[in-house]
Coordinates of C-alpha atoms and ligand atoms in Angstrom, one line a residue:
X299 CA 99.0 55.2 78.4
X300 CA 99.1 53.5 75.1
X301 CA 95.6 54.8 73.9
X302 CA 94.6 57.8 73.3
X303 CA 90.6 59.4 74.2
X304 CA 90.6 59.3 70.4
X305 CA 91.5 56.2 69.4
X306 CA 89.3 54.5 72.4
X307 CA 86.6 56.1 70.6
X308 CA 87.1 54.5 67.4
X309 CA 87.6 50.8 69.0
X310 CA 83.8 49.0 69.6
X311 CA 82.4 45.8 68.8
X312 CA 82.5 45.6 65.4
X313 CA 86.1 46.7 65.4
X314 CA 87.4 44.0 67.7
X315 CA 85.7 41.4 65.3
X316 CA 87.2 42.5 62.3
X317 CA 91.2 41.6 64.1
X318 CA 93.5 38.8 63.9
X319 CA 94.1 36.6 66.8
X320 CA 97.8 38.1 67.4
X321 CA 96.2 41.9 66.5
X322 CA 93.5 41.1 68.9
X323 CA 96.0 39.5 71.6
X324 CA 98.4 42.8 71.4
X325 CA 95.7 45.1 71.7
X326 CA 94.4 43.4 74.8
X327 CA 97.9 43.6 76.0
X328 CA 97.7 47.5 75.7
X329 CA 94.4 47.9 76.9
X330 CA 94.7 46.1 79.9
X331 CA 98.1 48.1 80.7
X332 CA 96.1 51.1 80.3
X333 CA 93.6 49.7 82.9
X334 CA 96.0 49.1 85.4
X335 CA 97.0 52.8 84.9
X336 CA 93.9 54.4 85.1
X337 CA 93.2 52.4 88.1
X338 CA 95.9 53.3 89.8
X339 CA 95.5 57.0 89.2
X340 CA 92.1 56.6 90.4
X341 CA 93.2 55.5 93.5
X342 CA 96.1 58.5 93.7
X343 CA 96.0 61.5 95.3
X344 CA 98.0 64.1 97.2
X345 CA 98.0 61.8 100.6
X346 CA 99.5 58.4 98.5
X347 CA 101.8 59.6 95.8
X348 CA 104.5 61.7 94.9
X349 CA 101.9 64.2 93.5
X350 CA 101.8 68.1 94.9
X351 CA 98.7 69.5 95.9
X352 CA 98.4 71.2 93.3
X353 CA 98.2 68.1 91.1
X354 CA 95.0 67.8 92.3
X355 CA 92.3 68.6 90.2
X356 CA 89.9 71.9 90.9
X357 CA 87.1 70.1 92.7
X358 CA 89.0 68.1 94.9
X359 CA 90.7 71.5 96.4
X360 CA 89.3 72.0 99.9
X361 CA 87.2 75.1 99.1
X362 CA 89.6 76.3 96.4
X363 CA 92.1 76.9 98.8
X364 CA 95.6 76.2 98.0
X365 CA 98.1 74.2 100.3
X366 CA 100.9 76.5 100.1
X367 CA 101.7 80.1 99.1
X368 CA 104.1 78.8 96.3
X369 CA 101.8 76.1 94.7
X370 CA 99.2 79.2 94.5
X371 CA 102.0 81.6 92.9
X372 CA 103.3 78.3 90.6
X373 CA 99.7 78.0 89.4
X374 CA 99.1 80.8 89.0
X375 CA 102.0 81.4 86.7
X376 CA 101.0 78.7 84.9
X377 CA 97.6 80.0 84.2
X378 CA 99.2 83.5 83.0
X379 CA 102.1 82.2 81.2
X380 CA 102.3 81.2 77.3
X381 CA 104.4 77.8 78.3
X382 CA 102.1 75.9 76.1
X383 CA 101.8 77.4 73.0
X384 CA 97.8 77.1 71.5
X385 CA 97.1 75.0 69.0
X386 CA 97.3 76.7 66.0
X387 CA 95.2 75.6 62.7
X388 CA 96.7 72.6 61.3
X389 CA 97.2 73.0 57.6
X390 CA 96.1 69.6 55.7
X391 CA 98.5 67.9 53.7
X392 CA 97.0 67.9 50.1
X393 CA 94.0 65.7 50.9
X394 CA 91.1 65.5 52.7
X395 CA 91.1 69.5 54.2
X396 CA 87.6 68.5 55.1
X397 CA 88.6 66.1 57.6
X398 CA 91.2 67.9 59.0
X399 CA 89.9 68.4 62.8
X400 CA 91.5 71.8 63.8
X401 CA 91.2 71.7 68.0
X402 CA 89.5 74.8 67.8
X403 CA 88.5 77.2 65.7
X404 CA 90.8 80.2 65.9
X405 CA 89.1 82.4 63.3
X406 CA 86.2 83.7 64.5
X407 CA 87.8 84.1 68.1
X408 CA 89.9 87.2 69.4
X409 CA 93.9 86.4 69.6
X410 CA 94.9 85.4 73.1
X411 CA 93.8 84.0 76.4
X412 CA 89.9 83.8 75.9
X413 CA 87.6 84.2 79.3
X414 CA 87.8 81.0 81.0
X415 CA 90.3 79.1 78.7
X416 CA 92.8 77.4 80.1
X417 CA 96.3 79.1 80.5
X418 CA 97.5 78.9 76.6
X419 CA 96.8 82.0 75.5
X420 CA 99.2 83.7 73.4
X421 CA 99.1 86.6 70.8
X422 CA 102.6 86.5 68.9
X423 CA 102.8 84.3 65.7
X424 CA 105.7 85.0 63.5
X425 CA 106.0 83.5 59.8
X426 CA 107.7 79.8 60.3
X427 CA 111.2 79.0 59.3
X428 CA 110.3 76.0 58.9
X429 CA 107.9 73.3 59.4
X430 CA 108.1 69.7 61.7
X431 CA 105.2 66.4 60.6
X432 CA 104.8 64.2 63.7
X433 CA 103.5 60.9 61.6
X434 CA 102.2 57.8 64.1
X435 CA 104.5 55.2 64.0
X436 CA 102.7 51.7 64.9
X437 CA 98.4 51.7 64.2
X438 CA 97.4 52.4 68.1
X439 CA 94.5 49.9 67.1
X440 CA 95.9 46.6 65.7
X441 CA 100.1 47.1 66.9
X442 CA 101.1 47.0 63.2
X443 CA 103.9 49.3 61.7
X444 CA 102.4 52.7 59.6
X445 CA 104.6 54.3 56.9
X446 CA 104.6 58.0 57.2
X447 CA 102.2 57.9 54.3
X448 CA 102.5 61.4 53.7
X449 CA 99.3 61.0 51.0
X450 CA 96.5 59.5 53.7
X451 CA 97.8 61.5 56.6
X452 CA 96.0 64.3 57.9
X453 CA 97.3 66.9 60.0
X454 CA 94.8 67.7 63.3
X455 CA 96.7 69.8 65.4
X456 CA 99.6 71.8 65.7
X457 CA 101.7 74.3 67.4
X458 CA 104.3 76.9 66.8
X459 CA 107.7 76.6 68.7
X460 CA 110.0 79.4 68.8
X461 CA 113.7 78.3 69.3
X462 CA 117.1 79.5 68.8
X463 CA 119.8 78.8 66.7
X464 CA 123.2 78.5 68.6
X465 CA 125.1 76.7 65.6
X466 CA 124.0 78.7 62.8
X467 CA 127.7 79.5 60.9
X468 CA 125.6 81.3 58.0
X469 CA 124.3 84.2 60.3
X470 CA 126.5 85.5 62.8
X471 CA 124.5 85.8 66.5
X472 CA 121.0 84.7 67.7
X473 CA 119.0 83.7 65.2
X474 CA 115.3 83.1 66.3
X475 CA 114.1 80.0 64.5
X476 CA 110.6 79.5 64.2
X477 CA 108.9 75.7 63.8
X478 CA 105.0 75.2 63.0
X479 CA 104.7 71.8 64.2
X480 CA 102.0 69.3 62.7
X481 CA 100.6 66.2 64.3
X482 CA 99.4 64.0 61.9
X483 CA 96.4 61.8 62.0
X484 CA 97.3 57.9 60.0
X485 CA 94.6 55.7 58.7
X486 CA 95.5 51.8 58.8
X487 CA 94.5 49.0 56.4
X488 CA 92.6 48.0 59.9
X489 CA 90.3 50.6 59.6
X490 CA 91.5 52.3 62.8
X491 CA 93.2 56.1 62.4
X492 CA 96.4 56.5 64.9
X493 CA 97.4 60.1 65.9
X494 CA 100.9 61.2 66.5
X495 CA 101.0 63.3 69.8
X496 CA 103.5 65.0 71.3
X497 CA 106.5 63.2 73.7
X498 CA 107.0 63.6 77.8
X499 CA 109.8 62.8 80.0
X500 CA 109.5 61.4 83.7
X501 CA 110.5 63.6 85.9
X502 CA 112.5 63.0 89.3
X503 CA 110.1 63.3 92.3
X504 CA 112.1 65.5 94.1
X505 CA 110.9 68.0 91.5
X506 CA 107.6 67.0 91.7
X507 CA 105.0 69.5 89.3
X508 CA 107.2 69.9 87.0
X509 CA 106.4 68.7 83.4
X510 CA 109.0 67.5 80.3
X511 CA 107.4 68.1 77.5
X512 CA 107.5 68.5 73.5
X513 CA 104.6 70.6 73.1
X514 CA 106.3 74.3 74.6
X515 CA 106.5 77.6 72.7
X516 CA 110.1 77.7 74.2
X517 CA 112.2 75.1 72.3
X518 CA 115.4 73.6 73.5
X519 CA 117.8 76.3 71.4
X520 CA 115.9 79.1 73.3
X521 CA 115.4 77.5 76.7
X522 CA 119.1 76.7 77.0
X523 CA 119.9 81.0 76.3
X524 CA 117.1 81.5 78.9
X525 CA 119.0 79.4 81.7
X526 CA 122.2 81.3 80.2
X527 CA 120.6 84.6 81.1
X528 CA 119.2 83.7 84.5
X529 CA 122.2 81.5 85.7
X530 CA 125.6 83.0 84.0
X531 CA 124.4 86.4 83.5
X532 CA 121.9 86.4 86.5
X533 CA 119.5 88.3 85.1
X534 CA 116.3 87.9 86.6
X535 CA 112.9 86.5 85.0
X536 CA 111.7 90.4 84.5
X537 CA 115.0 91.7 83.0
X538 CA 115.3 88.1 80.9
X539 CA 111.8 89.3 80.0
X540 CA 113.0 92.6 78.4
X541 CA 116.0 91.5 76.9
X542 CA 113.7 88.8 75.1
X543 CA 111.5 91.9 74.1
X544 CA 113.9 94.5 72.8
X545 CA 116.4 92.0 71.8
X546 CA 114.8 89.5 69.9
X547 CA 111.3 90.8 70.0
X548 CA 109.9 88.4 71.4
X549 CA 107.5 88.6 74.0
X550 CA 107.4 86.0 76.7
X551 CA 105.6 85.7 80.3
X552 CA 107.7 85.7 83.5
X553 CA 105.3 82.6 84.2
X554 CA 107.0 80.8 80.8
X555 CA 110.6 82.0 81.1
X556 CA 110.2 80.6 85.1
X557 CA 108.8 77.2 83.7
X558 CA 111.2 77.0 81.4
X559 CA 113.9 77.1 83.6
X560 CA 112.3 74.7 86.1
X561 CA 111.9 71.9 82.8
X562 CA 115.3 72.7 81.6
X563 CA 116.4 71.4 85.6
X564 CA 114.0 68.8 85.0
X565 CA 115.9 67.5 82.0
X566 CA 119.5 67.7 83.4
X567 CA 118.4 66.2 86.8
X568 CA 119.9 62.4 86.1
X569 CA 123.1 64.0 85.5
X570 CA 123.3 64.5 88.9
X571 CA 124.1 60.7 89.7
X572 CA 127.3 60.6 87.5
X573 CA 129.0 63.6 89.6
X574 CA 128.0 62.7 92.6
X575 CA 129.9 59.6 90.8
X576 CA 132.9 61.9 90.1
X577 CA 133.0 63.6 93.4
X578 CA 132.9 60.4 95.0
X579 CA 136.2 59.2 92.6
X580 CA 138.3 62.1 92.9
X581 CA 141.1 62.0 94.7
X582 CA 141.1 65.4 96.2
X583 CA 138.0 67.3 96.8
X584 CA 137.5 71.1 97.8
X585 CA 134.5 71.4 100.2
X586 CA 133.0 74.8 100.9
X587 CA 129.3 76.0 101.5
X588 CA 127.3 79.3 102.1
X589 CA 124.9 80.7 103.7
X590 CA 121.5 80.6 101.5
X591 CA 117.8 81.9 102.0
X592 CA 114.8 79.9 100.8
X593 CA 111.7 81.3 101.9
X594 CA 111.9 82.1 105.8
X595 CA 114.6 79.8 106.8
X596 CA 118.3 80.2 105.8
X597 CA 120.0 76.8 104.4
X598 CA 123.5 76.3 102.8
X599 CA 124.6 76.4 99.4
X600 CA 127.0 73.4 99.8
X601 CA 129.7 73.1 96.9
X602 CA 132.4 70.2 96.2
X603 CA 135.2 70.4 93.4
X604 CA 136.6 67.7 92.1
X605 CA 138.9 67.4 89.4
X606 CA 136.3 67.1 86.8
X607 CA 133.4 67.8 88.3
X608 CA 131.5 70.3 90.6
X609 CA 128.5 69.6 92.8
X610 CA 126.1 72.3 94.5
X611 CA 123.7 71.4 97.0
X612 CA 121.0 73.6 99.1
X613 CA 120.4 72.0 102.3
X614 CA 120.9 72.4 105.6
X615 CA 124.3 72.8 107.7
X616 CA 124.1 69.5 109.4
X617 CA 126.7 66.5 109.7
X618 CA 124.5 64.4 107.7
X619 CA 124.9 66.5 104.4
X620 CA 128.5 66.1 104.3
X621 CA 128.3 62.3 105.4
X622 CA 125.7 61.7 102.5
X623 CA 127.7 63.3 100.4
X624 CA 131.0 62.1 100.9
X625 CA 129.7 58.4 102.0
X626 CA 132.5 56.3 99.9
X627 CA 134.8 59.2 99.5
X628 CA 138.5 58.0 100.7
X629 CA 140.5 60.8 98.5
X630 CA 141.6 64.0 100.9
X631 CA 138.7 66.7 101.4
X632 CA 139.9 70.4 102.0
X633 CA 137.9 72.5 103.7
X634 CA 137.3 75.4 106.1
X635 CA 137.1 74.6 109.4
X636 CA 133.3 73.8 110.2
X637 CA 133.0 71.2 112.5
X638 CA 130.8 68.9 110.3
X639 CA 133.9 67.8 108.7
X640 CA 136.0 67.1 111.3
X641 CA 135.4 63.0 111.8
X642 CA 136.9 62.9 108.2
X643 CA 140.4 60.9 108.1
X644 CA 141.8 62.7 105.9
X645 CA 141.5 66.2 105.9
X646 CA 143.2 69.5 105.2
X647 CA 142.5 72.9 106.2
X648 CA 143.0 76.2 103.5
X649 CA 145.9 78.2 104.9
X650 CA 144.6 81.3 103.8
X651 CA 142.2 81.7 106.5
X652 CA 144.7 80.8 109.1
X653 CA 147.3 83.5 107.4
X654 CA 144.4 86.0 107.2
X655 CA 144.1 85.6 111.0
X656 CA 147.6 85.8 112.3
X657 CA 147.9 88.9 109.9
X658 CA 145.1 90.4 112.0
X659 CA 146.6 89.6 115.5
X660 CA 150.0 90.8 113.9
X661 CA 148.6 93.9 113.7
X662 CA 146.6 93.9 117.2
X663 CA 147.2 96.6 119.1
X664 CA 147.9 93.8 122.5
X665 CA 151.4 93.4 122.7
X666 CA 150.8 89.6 123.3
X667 CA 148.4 89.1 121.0
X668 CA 150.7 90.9 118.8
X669 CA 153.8 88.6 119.5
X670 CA 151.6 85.6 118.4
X671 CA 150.3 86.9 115.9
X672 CA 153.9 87.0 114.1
X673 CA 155.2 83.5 115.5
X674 CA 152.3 82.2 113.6
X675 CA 152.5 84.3 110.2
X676 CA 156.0 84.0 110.1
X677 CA 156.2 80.4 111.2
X678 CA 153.3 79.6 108.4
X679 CA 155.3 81.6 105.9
X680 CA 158.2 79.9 106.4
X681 CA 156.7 76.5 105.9
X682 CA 154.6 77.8 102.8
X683 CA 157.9 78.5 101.2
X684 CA 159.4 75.1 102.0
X685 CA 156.4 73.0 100.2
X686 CA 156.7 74.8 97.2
X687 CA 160.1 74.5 97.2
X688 CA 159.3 70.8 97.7
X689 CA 156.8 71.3 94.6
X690 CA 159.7 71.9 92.4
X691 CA 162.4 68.8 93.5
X692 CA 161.7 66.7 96.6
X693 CA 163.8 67.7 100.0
X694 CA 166.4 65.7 101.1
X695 CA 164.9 64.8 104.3
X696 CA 160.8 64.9 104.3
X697 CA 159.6 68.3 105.7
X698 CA 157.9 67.5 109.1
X699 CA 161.2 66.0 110.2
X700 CA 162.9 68.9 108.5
X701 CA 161.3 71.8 109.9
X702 CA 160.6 69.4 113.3
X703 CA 161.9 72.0 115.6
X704 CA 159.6 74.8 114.0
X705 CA 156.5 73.2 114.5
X706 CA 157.8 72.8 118.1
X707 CA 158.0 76.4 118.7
X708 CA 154.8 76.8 117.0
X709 CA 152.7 74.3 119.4
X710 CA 154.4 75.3 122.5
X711 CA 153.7 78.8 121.5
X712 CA 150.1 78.1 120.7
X713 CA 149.9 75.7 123.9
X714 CA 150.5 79.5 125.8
X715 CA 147.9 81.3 123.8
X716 CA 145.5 79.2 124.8
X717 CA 145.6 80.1 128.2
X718 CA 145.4 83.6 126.9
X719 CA 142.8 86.5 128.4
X720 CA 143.1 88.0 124.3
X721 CA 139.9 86.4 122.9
X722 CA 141.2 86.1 119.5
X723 CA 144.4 85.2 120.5
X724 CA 142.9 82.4 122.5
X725 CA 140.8 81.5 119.3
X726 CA 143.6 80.6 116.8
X727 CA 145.6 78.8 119.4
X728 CA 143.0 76.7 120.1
X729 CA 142.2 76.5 116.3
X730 CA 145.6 75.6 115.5
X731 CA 146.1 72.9 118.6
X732 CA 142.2 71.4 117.6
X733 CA 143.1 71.1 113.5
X734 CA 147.1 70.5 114.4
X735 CA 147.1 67.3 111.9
X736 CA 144.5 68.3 109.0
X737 CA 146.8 71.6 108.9
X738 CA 150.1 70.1 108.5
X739 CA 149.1 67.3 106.5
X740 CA 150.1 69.3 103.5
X741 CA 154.2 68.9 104.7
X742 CA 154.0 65.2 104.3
X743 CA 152.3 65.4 100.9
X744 CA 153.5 68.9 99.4
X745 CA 151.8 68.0 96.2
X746 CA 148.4 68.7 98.2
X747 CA 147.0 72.5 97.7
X748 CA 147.3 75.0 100.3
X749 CA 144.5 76.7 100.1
X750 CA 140.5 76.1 99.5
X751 CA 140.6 78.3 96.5
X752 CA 138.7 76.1 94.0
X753 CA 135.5 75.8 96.1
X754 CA 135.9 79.3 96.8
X755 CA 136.0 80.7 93.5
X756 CA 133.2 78.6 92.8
X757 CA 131.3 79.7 95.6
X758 CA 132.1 83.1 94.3
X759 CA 129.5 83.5 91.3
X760 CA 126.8 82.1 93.3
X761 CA 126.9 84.5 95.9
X762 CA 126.6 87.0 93.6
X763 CA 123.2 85.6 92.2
X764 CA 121.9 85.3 96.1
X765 CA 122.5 88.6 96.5
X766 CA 120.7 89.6 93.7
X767 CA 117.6 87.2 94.0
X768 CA 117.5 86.6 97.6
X769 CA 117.6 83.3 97.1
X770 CA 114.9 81.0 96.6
X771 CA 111.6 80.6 97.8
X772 CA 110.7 77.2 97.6
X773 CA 112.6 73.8 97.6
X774 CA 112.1 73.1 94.4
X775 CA 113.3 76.6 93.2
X776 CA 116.3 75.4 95.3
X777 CA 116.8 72.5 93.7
X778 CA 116.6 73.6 90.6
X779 CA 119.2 76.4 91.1
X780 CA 121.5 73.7 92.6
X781 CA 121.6 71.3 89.5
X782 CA 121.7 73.5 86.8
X783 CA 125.0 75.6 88.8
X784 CA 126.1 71.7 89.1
X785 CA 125.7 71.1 85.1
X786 CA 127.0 74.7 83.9
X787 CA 129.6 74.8 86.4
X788 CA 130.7 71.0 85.4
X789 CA 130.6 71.5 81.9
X790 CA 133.1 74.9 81.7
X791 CA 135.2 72.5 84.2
X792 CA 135.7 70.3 81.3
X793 CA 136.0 72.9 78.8
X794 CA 132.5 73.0 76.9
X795 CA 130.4 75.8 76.7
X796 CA 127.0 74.5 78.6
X797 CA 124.6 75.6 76.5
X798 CA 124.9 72.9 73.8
X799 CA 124.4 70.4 76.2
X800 CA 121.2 71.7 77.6
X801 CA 119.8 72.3 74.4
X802 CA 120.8 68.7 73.3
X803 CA 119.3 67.4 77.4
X804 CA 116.2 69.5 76.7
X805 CA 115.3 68.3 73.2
X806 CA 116.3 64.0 74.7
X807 CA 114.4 64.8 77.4
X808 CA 111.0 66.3 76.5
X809 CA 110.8 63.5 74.1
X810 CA 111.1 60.6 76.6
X811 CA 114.5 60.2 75.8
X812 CA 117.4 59.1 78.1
X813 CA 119.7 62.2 79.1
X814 CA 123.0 62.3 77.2
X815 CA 125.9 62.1 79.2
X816 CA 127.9 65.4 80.3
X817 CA 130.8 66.3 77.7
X818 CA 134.0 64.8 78.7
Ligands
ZN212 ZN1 95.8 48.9 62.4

């Protein structure tokens, strides 16, 4: 929308007279843009558009019955939480205090949420470090330029934004940093007055609900430490909660640190193009996934590694995940041995599972299962030590031909074990015969890893926060989890500590800005 409830107020008859042809022309431009708009979200609802139920407003709710547990537990996080910070009195610059409009009129109220009011309540206020104008740029009324005329601007609202200082060489640690900011109200030669208000973002439709916005208690500084704490240190939102309250005494609702961290996925969300981008260029990727609860149903935490990137995913186990994925992909793809990856040319398996079950049989107490067992550990051993010997000056004659006669052994051995009554041994024959190419692919190519360890010890952190959180319970929560592990993860790939970047994708972001690219 270019214009706002206040400056449609100001525009009538008499107004419209009183413009140029070319003002007259622009603003009919604008207002017929905004038309179009409204229009359109007149026509808009839940059935139509990317908008969630709870989008909707109050009285179009069937009975004031939610669609969906989470949109009822969302909202009502909302409605507790401090995410948007009240208005606060705006001081007047040095003229006109009369005409400085405060949205309310804190004084005579008690602090906090009052009965009824929407979700803003909030009783903390701490003395400002500083303090941020927002001046109107262009007259909303006739188009034309307006100078930050500090002298005829009047400030109408305001809000105080707590943030945190990550960059702060004069004090040592976390330095809360405290901003009163001012939107100022502009008169123009035109007679009309233009109000600064405060920036959005689009967001993604996959994370539908979700709002970018400058006007949060939470700035960028301080939402970036809180998806630190929930991600890295895998706190959760209650103990993020206390450490915000006995650390920096500051007190914050679950409902604002959980918003926060859904905006702060919000932000980083086009990222994900340019490592899908990466994974899709690399020339080897590791491929792993496990298993992950969201709500009632388990899905998959998917991860790939590339060289310079890493890409998480929560979705479901199928063929079509991997295909989507890896659609373009012509570099080799390590893996375990799940099936969904088998139609991939070129493929190689991690070694350390195979090794970890030959070891077992080796130590069956079946005397045949036994005997195979060894064949295969040793066999694999064997070969192990040849490609790195290969690693550090190539054979004379290329390893499969080489070591010809021991792969021999090895299928004719495995050829018997198949038939085998021993269920495991029968397993890892068939395993072996199945995979036979993907698993020796590494002799031709000895520059190729052995094992999956990358998307492993990737896998590894993650794990550790299911365990801890149970997952997620709705696919949004999902999603968000997935790209912020995909930005963090990416980022200490590369070298960078990640919470710059978010603070910097945050700040872009809520102002309608484009998303920086990751650091390189
Ligand atoms: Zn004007």
């Amino acid at each position: 929308m270019h214009l706002s409830p206040h400056s449609l107020r100001q525009i009538d008859d008499a107004y419209l007279q009183s413009l140029e042809v070319e003002a007259l022309r622009g603003l009919s431009a604008r207002l017929l843009a905004d038309l179009k708009e409204a229009w359109d979200r007149l026509n808009q609802g839940p059935e139509n558009s990317s908008r969630p139920p709870s989008s909707r407003a109050p009285w179009e709710r069937p009975g004031g019955v939610r669609e969906s547990d989470a949109d009822a537990e969302a909202d009502a996080e909302a409605a507790d939480g401090d995410l948007e910070p009240a208005p606060v009195e705006a001081k007047p610059a040095e003229a006109k205090p009369a005409e400085a409009k405060p949205a309310q009129t804190p004084a005579a109220r008690k602090p906090g949420k009052q009965p009824g009011a929407p979700g803003i309540g909030r009783t903390q206020v701490f003395p400002a470090n500083a303090e941020q104008a927002h001046y109107p740029d262009t007259c909303a009324g006739c188009g034309r330029p307006l100078a930050p005329a500090v002298a005829v601007a009047v400030a109408y609202t305001g809000f105080q934004a707590v943030d945190l200082r990550w960059d702060d060489s004069a004090r040592p640690g976390l330095t809360l940093w405290v901003v009163d900011h001012r939107y100022y109200e502009t008169p123009c030669p035109c007679g009309h007055r233009t109000r600064a208000v405060a920036g959005h973002g689009v967001v993604d439709s996959l994370l539908a609900g979700i709002e970018l916005n400058e006007w949060r208690l939470v700035g960028p500084g301080l939402a970036a430490l809180i998806v630190a704490l929930a991600l890295r240190f895998r706190l959760s939102r209650a103990r993020i909660q206390e450490f915000l309250a006995e650390g920096l005494g500051l007190d914050l609702s679950i409902g604002t640190i959980h918003q926060t961290l859904h905006e702060a996925s919000a932000a980083v969300a086009p990222a994900e193009e340019e490592l899908v981008q990466a994974v899709l260029d690399s020339a080897l990727l590791h491929a792993d996934e496990t298993s992950w609860p969201e709500h009632d149903h388990t899905l998959w935490l998917w991860v790939f590694v590339a060289a310079t990137a890493t890409l998480y995913y929560v979705a479901g186990r199928g063929k079509e995940r991997v295909e989507n994925v890896l659609d373009g992909f012509t570099g080799w793809l390590m893996s375990d041995g799940w099936g969904s990856y088998r139609h991939y040319p070129r493929r190689l398996r991690c070694w350390a599972h195979l090794i970890r079950k030959a070891r077992g049989l080796a130590q069956s107490g079946d005397r045949e299962a036994r005997a195979f067992g060894q064949w295969v550990l040793t066999t694999l051993e064997a070969l192990m030590a040849a490609v790195y010997a290969a690693r550090e000056g190539p054979p004379p004659v290329d390893l499969p031909t080489q070591h010809a006669p021991l792969l021999a052994a090895l299928r004719a051995a495995c050829e018997r074990g198949q038939g085998s009554v021993h269920q495991k041994t029968h397993a890892l024959a068939v395993e072996l015969l199945n995979d036979w190419e993907a698993i020796f692919q590494v002799l031709s190519h000895p520059e190729l890893p052995l094992t999956n360890n990358a998307a492993e010890r990737a896998l590894r952190h993650w794990v550790i926060l299911r365990k801890l959180s149970l997952g997620t319970r709705t696919a949004v929560g999902s999603r968000v989890v997935a790209l912020l592990a995909s930005v963090i993860d990416t980022c200490r790939q590369r070298g960078h500590a990640p919470w710059r970047y978010l603070e910097r994708a945050i700040a872009d972001r809520r102002a309608g800005l484009p998303l920086a690219p990751l650091p390189q």
